[in-house]
Coordinates of C-alpha atoms in Angstrom, one line a residue:
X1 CA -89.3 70.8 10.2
X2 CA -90.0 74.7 10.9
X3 CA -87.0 76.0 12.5
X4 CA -87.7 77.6 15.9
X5 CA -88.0 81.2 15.8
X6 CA -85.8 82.0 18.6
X7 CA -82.8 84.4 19.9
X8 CA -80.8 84.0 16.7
X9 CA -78.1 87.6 16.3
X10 CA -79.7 90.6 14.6
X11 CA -77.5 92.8 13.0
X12 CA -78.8 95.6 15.0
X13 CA -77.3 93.5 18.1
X14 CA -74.1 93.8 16.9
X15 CA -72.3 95.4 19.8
X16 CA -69.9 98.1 20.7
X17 CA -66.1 96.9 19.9
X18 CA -65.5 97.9 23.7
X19 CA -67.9 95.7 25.1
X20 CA -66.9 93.0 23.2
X21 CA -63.3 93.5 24.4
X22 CA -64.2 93.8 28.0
X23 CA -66.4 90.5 27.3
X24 CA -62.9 89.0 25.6
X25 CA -61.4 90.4 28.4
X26 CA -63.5 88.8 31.5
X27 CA -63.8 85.2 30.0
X28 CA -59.6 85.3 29.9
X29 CA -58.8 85.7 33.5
X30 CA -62.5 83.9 34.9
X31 CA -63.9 80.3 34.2
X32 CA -66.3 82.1 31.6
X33 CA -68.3 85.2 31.1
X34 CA -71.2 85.5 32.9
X35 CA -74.3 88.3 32.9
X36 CA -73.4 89.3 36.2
X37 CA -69.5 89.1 36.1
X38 CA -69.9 91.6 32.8
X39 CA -72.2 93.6 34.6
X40 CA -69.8 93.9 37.6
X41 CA -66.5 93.8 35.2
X42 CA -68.2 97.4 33.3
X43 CA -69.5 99.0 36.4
X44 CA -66.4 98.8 38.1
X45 CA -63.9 99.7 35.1
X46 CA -61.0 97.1 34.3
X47 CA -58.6 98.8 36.4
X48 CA -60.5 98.6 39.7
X49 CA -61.9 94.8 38.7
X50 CA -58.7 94.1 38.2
X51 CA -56.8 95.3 41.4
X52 CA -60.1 93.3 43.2
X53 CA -59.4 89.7 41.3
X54 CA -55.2 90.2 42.0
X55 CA -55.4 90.9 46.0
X56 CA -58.7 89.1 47.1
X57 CA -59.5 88.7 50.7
X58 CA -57.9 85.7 52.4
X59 CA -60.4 83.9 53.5
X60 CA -62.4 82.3 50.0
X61 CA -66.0 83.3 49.4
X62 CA -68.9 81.8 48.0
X63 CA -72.4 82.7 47.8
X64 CA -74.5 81.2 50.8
X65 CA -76.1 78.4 48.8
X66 CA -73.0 77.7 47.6
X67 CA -71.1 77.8 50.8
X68 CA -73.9 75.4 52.5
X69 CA -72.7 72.6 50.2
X70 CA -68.9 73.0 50.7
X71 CA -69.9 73.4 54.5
X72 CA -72.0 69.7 54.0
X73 CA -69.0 68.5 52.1
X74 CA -65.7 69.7 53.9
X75 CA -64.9 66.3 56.1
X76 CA -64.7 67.5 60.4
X77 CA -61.3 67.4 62.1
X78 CA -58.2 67.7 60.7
X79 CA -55.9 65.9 58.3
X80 CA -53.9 64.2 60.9
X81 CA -57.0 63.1 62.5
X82 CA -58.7 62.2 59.5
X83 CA -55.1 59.8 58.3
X84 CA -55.2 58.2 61.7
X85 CA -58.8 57.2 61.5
X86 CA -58.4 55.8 58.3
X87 CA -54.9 54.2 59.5
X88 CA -57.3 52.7 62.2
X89 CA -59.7 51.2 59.9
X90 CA -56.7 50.1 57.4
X91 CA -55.6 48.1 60.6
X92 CA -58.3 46.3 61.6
X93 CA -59.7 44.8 58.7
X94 CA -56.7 43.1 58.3
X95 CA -57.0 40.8 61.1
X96 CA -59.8 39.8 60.3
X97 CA -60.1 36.1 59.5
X98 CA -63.6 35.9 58.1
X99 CA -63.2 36.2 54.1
X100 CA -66.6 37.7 53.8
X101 CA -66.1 40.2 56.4
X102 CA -63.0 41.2 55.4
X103 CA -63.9 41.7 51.6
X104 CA -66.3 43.9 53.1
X105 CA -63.8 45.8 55.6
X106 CA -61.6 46.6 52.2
X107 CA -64.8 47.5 50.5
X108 CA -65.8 50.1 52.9
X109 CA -62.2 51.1 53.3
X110 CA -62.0 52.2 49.6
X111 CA -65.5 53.7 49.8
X112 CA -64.7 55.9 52.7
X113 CA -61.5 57.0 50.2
X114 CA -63.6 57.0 47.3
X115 CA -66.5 59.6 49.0
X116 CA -63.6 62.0 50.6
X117 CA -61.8 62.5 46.8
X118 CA -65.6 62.9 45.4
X119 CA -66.4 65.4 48.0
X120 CA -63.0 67.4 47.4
X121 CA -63.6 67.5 43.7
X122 CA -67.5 68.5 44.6
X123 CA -65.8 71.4 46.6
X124 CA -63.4 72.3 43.4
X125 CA -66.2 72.9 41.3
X126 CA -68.6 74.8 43.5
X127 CA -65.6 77.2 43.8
X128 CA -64.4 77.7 40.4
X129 CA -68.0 78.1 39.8
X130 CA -69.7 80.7 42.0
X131 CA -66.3 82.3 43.8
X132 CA -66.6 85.9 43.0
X133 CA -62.3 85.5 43.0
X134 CA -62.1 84.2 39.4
X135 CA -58.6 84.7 39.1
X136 CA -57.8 83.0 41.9
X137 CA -59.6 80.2 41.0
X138 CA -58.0 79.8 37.6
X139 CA -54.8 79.9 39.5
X140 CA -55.8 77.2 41.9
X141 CA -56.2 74.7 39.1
X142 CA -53.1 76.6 37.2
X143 CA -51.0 75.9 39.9
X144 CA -52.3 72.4 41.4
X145 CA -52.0 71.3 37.4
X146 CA -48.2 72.2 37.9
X147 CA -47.5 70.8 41.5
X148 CA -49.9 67.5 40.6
X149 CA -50.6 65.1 42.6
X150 CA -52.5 61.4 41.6
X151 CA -55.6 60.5 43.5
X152 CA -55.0 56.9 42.9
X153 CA -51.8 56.9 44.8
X154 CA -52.0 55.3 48.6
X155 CA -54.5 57.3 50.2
X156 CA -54.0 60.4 48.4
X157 CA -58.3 60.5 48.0
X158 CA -58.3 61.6 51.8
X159 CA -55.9 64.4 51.4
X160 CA -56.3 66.0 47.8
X161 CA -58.7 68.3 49.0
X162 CA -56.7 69.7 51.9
X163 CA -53.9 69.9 49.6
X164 CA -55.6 72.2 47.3
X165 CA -57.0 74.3 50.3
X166 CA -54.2 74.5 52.3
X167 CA -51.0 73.8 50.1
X168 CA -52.3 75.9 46.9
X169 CA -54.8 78.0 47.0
X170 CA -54.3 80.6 49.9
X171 CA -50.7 81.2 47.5
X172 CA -51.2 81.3 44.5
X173 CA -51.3 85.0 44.1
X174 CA -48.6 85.6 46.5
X175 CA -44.9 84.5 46.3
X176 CA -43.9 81.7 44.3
X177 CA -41.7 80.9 47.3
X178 CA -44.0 80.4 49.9
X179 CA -46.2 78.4 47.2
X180 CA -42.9 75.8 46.7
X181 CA -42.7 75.5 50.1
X182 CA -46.6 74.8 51.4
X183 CA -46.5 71.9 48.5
X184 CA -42.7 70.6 49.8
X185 CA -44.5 70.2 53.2
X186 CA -47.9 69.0 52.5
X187 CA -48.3 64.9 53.2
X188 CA -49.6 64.4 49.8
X189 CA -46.8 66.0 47.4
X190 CA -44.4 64.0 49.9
X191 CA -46.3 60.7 49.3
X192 CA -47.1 61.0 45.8
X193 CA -43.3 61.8 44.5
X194 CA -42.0 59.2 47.6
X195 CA -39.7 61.8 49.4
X196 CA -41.4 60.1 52.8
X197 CA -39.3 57.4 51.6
X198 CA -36.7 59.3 51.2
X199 CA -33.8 59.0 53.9
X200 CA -29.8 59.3 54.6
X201 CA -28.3 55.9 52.9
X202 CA -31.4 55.3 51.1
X203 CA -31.7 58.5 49.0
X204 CA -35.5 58.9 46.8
X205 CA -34.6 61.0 43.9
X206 CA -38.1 61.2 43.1
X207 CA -38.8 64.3 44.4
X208 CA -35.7 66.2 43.9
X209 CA -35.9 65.4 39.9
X210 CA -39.9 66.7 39.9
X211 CA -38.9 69.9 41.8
X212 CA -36.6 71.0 39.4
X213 CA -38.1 69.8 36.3
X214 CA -41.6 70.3 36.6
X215 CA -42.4 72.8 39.4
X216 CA -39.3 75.3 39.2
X217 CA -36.2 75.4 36.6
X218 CA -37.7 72.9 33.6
X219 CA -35.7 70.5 31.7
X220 CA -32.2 71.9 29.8
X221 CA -32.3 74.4 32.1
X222 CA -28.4 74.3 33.5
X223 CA -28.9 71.5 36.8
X224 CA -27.3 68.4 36.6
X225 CA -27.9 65.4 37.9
X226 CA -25.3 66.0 40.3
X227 CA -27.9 68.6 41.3
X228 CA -30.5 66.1 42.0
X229 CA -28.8 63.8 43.9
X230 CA -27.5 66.9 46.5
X231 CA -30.8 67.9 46.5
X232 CA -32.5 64.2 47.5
X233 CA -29.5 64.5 49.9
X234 CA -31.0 67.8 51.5
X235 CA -34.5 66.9 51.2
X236 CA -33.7 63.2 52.9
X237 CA -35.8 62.9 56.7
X238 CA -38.9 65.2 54.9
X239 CA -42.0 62.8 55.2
X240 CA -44.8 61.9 56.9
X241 CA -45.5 60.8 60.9
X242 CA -48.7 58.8 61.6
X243 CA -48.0 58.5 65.3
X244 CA -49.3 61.6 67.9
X245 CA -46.1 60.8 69.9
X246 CA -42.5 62.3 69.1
X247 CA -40.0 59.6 67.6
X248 CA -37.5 58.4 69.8
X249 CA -34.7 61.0 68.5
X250 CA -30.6 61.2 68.7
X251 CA -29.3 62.9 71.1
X252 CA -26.9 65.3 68.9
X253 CA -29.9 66.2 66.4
X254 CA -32.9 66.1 68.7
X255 CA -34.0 69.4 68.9
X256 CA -33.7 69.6 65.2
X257 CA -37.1 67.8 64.9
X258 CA -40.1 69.5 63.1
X259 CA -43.7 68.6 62.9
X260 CA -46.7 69.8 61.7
X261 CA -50.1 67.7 61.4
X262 CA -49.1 64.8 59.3
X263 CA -46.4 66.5 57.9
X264 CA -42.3 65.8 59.7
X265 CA -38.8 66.4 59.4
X266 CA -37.3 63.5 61.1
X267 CA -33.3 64.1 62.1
X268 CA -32.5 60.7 62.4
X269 CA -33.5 59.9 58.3
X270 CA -31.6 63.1 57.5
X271 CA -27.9 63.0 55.8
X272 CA -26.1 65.7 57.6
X273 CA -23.2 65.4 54.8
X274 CA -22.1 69.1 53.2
X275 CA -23.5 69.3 49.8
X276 CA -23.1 71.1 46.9
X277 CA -26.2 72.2 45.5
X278 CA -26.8 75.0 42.2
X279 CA -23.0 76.0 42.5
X280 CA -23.7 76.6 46.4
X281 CA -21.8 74.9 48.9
X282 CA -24.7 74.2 51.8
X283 CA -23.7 73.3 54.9
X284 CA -25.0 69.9 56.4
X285 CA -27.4 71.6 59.5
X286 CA -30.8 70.1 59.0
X287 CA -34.0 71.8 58.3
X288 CA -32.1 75.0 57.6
X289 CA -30.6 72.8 54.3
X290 CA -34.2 72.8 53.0
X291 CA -35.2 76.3 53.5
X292 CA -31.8 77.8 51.9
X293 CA -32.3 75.2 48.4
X294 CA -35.4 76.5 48.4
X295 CA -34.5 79.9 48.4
X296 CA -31.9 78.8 45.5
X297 CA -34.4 77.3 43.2
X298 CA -37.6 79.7 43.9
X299 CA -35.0 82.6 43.5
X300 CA -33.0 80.9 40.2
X301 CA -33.4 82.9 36.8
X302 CA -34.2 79.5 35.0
X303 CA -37.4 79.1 37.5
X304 CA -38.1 83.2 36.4
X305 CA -38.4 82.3 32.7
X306 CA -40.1 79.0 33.3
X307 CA -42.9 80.1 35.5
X308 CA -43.4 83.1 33.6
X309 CA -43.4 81.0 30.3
X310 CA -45.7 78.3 32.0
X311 CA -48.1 81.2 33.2
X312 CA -48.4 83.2 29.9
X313 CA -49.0 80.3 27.6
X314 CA -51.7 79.3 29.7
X315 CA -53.6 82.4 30.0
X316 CA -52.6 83.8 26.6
X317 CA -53.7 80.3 25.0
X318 CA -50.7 79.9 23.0
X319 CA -46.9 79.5 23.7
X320 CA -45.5 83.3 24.2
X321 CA -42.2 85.1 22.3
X322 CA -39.6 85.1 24.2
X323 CA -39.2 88.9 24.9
X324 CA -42.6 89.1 26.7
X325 CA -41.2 85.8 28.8
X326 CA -38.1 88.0 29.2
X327 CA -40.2 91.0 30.4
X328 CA -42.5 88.5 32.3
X329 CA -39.2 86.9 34.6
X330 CA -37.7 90.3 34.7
X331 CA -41.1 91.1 37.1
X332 CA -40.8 88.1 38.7
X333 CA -37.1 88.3 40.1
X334 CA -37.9 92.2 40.8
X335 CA -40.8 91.2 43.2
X336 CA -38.9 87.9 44.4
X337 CA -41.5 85.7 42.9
X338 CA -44.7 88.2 43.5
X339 CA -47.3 86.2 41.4
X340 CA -50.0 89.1 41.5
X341 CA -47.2 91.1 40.2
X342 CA -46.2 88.8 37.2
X343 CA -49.8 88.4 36.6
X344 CA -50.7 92.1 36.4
X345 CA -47.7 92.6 33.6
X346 CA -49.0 89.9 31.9
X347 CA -52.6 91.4 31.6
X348 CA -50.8 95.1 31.0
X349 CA -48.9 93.1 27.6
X350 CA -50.2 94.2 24.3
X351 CA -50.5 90.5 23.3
X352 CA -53.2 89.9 26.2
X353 CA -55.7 92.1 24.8
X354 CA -54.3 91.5 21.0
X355 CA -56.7 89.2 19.1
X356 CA -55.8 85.9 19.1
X357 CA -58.6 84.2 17.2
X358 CA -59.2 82.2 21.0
X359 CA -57.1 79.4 22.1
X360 CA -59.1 75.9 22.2
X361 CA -60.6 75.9 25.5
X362 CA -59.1 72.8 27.8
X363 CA -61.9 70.4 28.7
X364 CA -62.3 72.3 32.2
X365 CA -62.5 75.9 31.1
X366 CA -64.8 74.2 28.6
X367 CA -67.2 72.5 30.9
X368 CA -66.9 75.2 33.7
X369 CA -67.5 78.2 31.0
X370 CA -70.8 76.7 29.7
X371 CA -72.4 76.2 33.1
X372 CA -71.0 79.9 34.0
X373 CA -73.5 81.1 30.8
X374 CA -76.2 78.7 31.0
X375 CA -77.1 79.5 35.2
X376 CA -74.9 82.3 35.7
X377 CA -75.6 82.8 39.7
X378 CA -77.7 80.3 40.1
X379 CA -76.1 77.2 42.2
X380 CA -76.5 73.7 41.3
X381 CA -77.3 71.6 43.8
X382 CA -75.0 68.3 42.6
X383 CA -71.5 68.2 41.1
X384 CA -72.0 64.9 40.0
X385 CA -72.3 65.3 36.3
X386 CA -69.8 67.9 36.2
X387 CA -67.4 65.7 37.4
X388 CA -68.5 62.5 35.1
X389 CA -68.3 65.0 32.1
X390 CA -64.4 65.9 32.7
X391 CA -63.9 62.4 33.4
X392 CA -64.9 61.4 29.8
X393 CA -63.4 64.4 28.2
X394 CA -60.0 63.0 29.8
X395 CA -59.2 66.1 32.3
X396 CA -61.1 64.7 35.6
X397 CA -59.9 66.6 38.7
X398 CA -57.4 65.2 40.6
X399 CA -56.9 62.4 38.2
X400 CA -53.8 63.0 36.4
X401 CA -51.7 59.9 37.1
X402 CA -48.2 61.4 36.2
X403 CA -46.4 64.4 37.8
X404 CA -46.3 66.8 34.9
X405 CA -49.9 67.6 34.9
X406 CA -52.7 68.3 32.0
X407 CA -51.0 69.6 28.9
X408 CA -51.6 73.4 28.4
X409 CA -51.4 73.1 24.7
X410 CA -54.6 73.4 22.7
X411 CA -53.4 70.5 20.4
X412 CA -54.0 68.2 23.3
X413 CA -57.8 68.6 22.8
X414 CA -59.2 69.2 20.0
X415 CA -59.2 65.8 18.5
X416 CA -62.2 64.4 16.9
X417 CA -63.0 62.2 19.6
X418 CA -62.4 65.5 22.0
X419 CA -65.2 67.3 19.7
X420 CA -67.7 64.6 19.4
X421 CA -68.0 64.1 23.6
X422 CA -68.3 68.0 23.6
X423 CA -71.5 68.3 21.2
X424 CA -72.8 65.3 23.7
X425 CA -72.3 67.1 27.0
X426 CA -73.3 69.8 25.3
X427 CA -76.7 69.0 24.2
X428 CA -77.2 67.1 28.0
X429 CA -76.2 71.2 29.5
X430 CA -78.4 72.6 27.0
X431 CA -81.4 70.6 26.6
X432 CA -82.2 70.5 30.7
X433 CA -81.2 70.4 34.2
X434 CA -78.7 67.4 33.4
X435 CA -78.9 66.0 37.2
X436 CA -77.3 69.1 38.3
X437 CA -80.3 70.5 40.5
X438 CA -81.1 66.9 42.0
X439 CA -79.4 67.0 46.0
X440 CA -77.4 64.4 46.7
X441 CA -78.9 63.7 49.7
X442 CA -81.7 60.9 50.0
X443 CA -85.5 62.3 49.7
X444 CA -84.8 65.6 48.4
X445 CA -86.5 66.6 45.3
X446 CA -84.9 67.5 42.1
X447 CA -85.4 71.6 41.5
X448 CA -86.7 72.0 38.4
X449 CA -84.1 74.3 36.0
X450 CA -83.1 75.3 32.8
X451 CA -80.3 77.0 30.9
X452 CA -80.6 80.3 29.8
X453 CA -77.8 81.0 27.4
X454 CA -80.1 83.4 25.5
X455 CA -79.2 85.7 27.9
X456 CA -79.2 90.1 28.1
X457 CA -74.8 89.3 27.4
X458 CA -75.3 87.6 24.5
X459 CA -78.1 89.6 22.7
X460 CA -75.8 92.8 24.0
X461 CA -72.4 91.6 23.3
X462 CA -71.3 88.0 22.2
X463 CA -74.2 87.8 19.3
X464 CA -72.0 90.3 17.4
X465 CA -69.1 88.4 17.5
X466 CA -70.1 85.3 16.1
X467 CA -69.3 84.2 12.8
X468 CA -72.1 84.1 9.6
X469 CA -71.6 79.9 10.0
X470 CA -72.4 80.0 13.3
X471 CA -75.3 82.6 12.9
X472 CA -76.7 80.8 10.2
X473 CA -76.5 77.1 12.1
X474 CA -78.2 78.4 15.3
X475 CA -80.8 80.1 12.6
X476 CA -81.7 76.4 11.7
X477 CA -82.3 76.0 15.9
X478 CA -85.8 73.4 16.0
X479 CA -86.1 74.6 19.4
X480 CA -84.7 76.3 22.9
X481 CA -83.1 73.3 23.6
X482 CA -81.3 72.7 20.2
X483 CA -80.5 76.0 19.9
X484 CA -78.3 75.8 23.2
X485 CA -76.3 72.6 21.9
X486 CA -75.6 74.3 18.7
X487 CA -74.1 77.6 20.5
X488 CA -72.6 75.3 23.2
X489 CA -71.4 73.7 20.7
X490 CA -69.4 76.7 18.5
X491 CA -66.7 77.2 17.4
X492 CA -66.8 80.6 19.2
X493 CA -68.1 79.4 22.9
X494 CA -65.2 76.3 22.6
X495 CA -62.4 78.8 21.9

């Protein structure tokens, strides 16, 4: 068979050491380098890009064609309503006495779930895809990866996606604070680690433990289990009310009632006991208990090094030492948990720009990276296989049954079962459209597409960086389309 002539690297493409490092540099903090984003990234200078990606506008922003489909997808009404519909529906299929007719009740029940955690996910990826506010995109899934919740639990389906857009995203480049706290009050942390369950004489250490294991100080840190029990003490009445109307309340802690949406701190389940919490004596008073623990753990040197550690392995793609962690928490405590600070001394460290041979790419970076290259600004027009790909590569969003989230380690994915699905959904990304131009919606017409990973930043600037293996293999390329599955599939483009 006569190889296809096509974009194989020429010597003379080899490029500039700078614009290879500026490459290097945009595809660590983005979901993958893209034309455009390089373009943009060298026009601007790293300095200015940078400040840009670190304080983004407030509100996110998408392209319109983008934005169209998250406006098509993003359920009306709020969360509350939204829980007491489907608490409405929950309700009435279970009198019914017809078998038939209730089978289908449940059915239709689940669907309803089913479609609102689809359409959140949908929303995920259109975002991480086309938001010009990379970084805080890789945050988003950075930080929801940390403070995980389970789709599967309850009816976590319906609120995953306000979660990530309310609870995570609008924080995660400001202070780590105010991030612990939007996830301590959102219905589906509260659900998913049982605190909503969690109430004076019938304590739910649930919580408590994940909070300090997972999300702040980390194991062997210093807390005891002493700790965890004071702290289900002080977290005891935070849950969930379903019902519009204020609970009947005691008079002595009445006015000590909080709501918001779905989200309640209910007096009557809380243990007004003293406790003694980190070394601190707090003082049994209510909601006041929660905000000054909080303060005690976001503000701990233990949650300093942790997040710091937690946020440089991922983005460096390999566990740091432990003076640049040092350095790292020393920012950190400075800025009282300033993520955009800790995340601009990260990028300033000599071992961010340092070559690291690339880290193994997790299966989203992966999958998100090589439909960045292959359509750069073009939009697709249905998440569907993107989702179904993560899913089989074992990192599907919002499916992550236990608390601690998607291991950051590379180890985790580069097993030979990992590598074989990756040359498959690589050859279905680059031998067509893949589904991903075919709307969703009935009687609309599949857009024809095709990648174009032969791009002006590869023949400028990634050509030059790929090994002779890889040069030769893609030199053996039958055709357009095999030639894209061979340099999706690279050791270069997976690292």
């Amino acid at each position: 068979m006569v190889a296809w002539a096509g974009p194989g690297p020429r010597a003379a493409d080899a490029p500039p050491q700078a614009a290879a490092a500026d490459a290097a540099f945009l595809d660590a903090l983005t979901w993958g380098a893209t034309p455009s984003a390089f373009a943009q990234l060298t026009a601007e200078g790293r300095a200015r890009w940078l400040q840009a990606q670190l304080h983004p506008p407030a509100e996110s922003r998408l392209p319109p064609a983008a934005q169209a489909q998250v406006d098509a997808l993003t359920p009306p009404g709020s969360l509350f309503e939204r829980a007491q519909a489907l608490d409405a529906q929950a309700k009435a299929f279970k009198d019914i006495q017809d078998p038939d007719a209730k089978k289908a009740a449940q059915q239709a029940f689940q669907a309803a779930l089913n479609m609102a955690a689809r359409n959140a996910a949908s929303v995920w990826v259109l975002r991480a895809l086309y938001s010009p506010d990379q970084l805080r995109e890789r945050l988003t899934w950075f930080w929801f990866n940390r403070f995980n919740v389970h789709q599967g639990k309850s009816t976590l389906r319906a609120a995953v996606g306000d979660y990530l857009d309310t609870a995570i995203r609008p924080h995660v480049l400001g202070r780590f604070r105010d991030l612990l706290m939007a996830s301590l009050r959102h219905p589906a942390m509260l659900r998913y680690l049982d605190n909503d369950a969690n109430a004076a004489g019938r304590p739910n250490e649930n919580y408590a433990r994940e909070i300090m294991e997972l999300h702040t100080m980390g194991v062997g840190s210093g807390y005891t289990q002493g700790d965890v029990e004071a702290l289900a003490r002080i977290l005891s009445g935070v849950g969930i009310n379903m019902k519009p109307e204020t609970p009947k309340l005691r008079p002595e802690h009445a006015a000590d009632f909080r709501r918001d949406g779905l989200f309640a701190f209910n007096p009557n389940r809380h243990d007004y006991g003293d406790k003694v919490f980190l070394g601190t004596r707090i003082q049994g008073r209510g909601w006041p208990e929660i905000e000054e623990a909080v303060d005690l753990i976001a503000r701990h040197p233990a949650t300093a090094t942790n997040v710091s550690r937690a946020l440089a392995t991922y983005f460096l793609g390999q566990p740091p030492d432990d003076a640049l962690v040092a350095r790292l928490a020393a920012v950190f405590t400075r800025s009282d948990g300033d993520i955009a600070a800790v995340m601009e001394a990260l990028v300033r460290e000599p071992a961010f720009t340092a070559e690291r041979g690339g880290a193994f790419k997790d299966p989203v970076r992966y999958v998100f990276s090589a439909l960045r290259m292959a359509y750069d600004t073009r939009v697709i027009r249905n998440a569907g296989p993107v989702l179904g790909w993560l899913n089989r590569l074992g990192e599907g969003l919002f499916n992550r049954s236990t608390p601690d989230g998607y291991p950051l380690d590379a180890a985790a994915w580069s097993g030979p079962g990992q590598l074989a699905t990756r040359f498959e959904i690589a050859r279905q990304i680059g031998s067509g459209s893949a589904g991903l131009f075919k709307p969703t919606l009935p009687d609309q017409v599949e857009e024809p597409a095709f990648p174009v990973l032969a791009n002006g930043l590869y023949f400028s600037t990634l050509s030059g960086t790929l090994s002779a293996a890889t040069r030769a293999a893609l030199a053996q390329a039958v055709s357009p389309q095999d030639w894209n599955t061979l340099y999706l599939a690279s050791p270069e483009f997976m690292r």
